[in-house]
Short mmCIF file of C-alpha atoms in Angstrom, two decimals:
data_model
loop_
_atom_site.label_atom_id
_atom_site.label_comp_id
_atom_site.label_asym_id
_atom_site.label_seq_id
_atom_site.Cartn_x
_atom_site.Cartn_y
_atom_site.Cartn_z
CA UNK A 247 81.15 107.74 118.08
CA UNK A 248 84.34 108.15 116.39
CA UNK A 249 84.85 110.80 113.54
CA UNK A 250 87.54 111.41 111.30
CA UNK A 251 87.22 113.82 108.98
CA UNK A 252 90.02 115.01 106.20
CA UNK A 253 90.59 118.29 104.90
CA UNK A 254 92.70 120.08 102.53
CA UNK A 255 92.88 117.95 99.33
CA UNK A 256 92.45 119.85 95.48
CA UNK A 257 94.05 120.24 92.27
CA UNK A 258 97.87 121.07 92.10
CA UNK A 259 100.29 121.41 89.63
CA UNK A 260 103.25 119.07 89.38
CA UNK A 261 105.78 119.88 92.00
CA UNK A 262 103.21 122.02 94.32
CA UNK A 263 102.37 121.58 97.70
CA UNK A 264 99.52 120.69 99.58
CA UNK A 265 98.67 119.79 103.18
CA UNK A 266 96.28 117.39 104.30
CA UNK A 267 94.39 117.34 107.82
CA UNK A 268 92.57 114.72 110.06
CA UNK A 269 89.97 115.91 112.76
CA UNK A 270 89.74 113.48 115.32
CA UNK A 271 86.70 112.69 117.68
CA UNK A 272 85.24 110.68 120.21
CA UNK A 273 88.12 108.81 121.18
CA UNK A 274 91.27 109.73 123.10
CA UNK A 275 92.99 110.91 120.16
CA UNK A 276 96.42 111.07 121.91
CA UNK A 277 96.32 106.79 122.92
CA UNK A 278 95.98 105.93 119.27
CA UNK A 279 98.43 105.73 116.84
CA UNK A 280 97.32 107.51 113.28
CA UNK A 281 98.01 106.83 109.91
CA UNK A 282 97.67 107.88 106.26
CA UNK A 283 96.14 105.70 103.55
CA UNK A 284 95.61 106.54 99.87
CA UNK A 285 93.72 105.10 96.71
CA UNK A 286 94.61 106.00 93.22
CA UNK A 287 91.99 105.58 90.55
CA UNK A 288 92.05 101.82 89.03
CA UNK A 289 94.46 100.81 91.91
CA UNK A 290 94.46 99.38 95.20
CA UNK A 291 95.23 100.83 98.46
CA UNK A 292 98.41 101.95 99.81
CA UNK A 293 100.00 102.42 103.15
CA UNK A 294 101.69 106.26 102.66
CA UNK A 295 102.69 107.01 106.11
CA UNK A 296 102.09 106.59 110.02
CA UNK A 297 102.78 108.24 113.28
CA UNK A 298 102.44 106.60 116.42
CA UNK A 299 100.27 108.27 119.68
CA UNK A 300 103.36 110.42 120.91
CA UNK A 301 104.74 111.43 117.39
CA UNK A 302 107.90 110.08 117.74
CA UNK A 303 107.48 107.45 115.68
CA UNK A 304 106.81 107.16 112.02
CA UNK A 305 106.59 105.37 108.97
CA UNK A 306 106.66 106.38 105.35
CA UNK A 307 106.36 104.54 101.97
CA UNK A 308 109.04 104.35 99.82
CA UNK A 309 107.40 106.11 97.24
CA UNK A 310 106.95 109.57 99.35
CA UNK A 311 109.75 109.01 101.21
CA UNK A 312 111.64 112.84 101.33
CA UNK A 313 108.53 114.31 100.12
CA UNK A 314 105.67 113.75 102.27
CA UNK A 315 105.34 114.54 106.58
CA UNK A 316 103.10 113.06 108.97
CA UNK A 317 102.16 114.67 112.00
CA UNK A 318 99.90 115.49 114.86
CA UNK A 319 99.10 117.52 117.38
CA UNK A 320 97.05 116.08 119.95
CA UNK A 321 95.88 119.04 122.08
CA UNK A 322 93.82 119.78 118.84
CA UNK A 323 92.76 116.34 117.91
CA UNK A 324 94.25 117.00 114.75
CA UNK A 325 96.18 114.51 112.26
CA UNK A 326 98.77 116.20 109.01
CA UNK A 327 100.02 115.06 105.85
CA UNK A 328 102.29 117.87 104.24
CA UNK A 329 102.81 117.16 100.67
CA UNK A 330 106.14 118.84 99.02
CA UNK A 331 106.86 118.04 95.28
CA UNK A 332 103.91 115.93 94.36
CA UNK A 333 103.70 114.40 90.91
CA UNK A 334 101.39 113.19 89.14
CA UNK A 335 101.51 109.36 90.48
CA UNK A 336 100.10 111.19 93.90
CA UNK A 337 96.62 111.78 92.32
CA UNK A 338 94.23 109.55 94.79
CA UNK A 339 91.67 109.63 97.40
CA UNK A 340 93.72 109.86 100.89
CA UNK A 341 92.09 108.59 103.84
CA UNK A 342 92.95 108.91 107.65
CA UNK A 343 92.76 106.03 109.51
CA UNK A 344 92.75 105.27 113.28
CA UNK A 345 94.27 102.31 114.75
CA UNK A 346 93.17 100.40 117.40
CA UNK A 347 96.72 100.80 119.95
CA UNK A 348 99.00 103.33 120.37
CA UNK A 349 101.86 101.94 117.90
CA UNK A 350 101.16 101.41 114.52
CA UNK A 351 100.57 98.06 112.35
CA UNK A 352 100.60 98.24 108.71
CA UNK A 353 97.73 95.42 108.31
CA UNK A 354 94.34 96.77 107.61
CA UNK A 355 93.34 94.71 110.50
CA UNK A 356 95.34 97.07 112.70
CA UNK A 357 92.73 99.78 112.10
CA UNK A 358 89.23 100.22 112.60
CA UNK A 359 88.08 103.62 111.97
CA UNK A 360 88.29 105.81 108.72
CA UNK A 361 87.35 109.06 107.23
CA UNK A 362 85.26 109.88 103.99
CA UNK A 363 88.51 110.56 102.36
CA UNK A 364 89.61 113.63 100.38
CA UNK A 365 90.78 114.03 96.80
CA UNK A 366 94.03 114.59 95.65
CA UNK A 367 94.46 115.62 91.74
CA UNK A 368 97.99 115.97 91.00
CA UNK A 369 98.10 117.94 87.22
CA UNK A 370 99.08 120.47 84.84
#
């Protein structure tokens, strides 16, 4: 059965940093590519970034573009979003998503696994 469960989210000030992970299992974590998804309250959902099975490469909405890094390290299963200079337009639920091949597709139809999702508050 496939699991993906996200770590790391919580309340931080304007500017802060915060990193976000994705443990990955059952599946062959390294033949997937991996990808970052986020909800903000009222709103729909939004694409924020991508990576695909070897790392190399990646994808990032404009709107973190500079700011946020994807990454993973597949001896440990294990997807990243590092979050530098967040503002307050960051505050959402962030969910890790699985696709189903090893480059990734922005559709939703391109993925069919997803964590719980973790929060994000983004305040003073």
């Amino acid at each position: 059965e496939v699991q993906l469960a996200e770590s790391g989210g919580g309340l931080v000030q304007p500017g802060g940093s915060l990193r976000l992970s994705c443990a990955a299992s059952g599946f062959i974590f390294n033949n997937y590519a991996m990808a970052w998804v986020r909800q903000a309250p009222g709103k729909g959902f939004e694409w924020v970034a991508a990576i695909n099975d070897g790392g190399y490469g990646k994808y990032y909405a404009d709107s973190v573009k500079g700011r946020f890094t994807i990454s993973r390290i597949n001896a440990n299963n294990t997807l990243y979003l590092q979050m530098n200079s967040l503002q307050t337009e960051d505050t959402a639920i962030y969910y890790c998503a699985k696709d189903k091949g090893p480059k990734y597709g922005l559709k939703w139809e391109d993925f069919d696994n997803w964590g719980q999702g973790t929060q994000v508050t983004v305040s003073s």
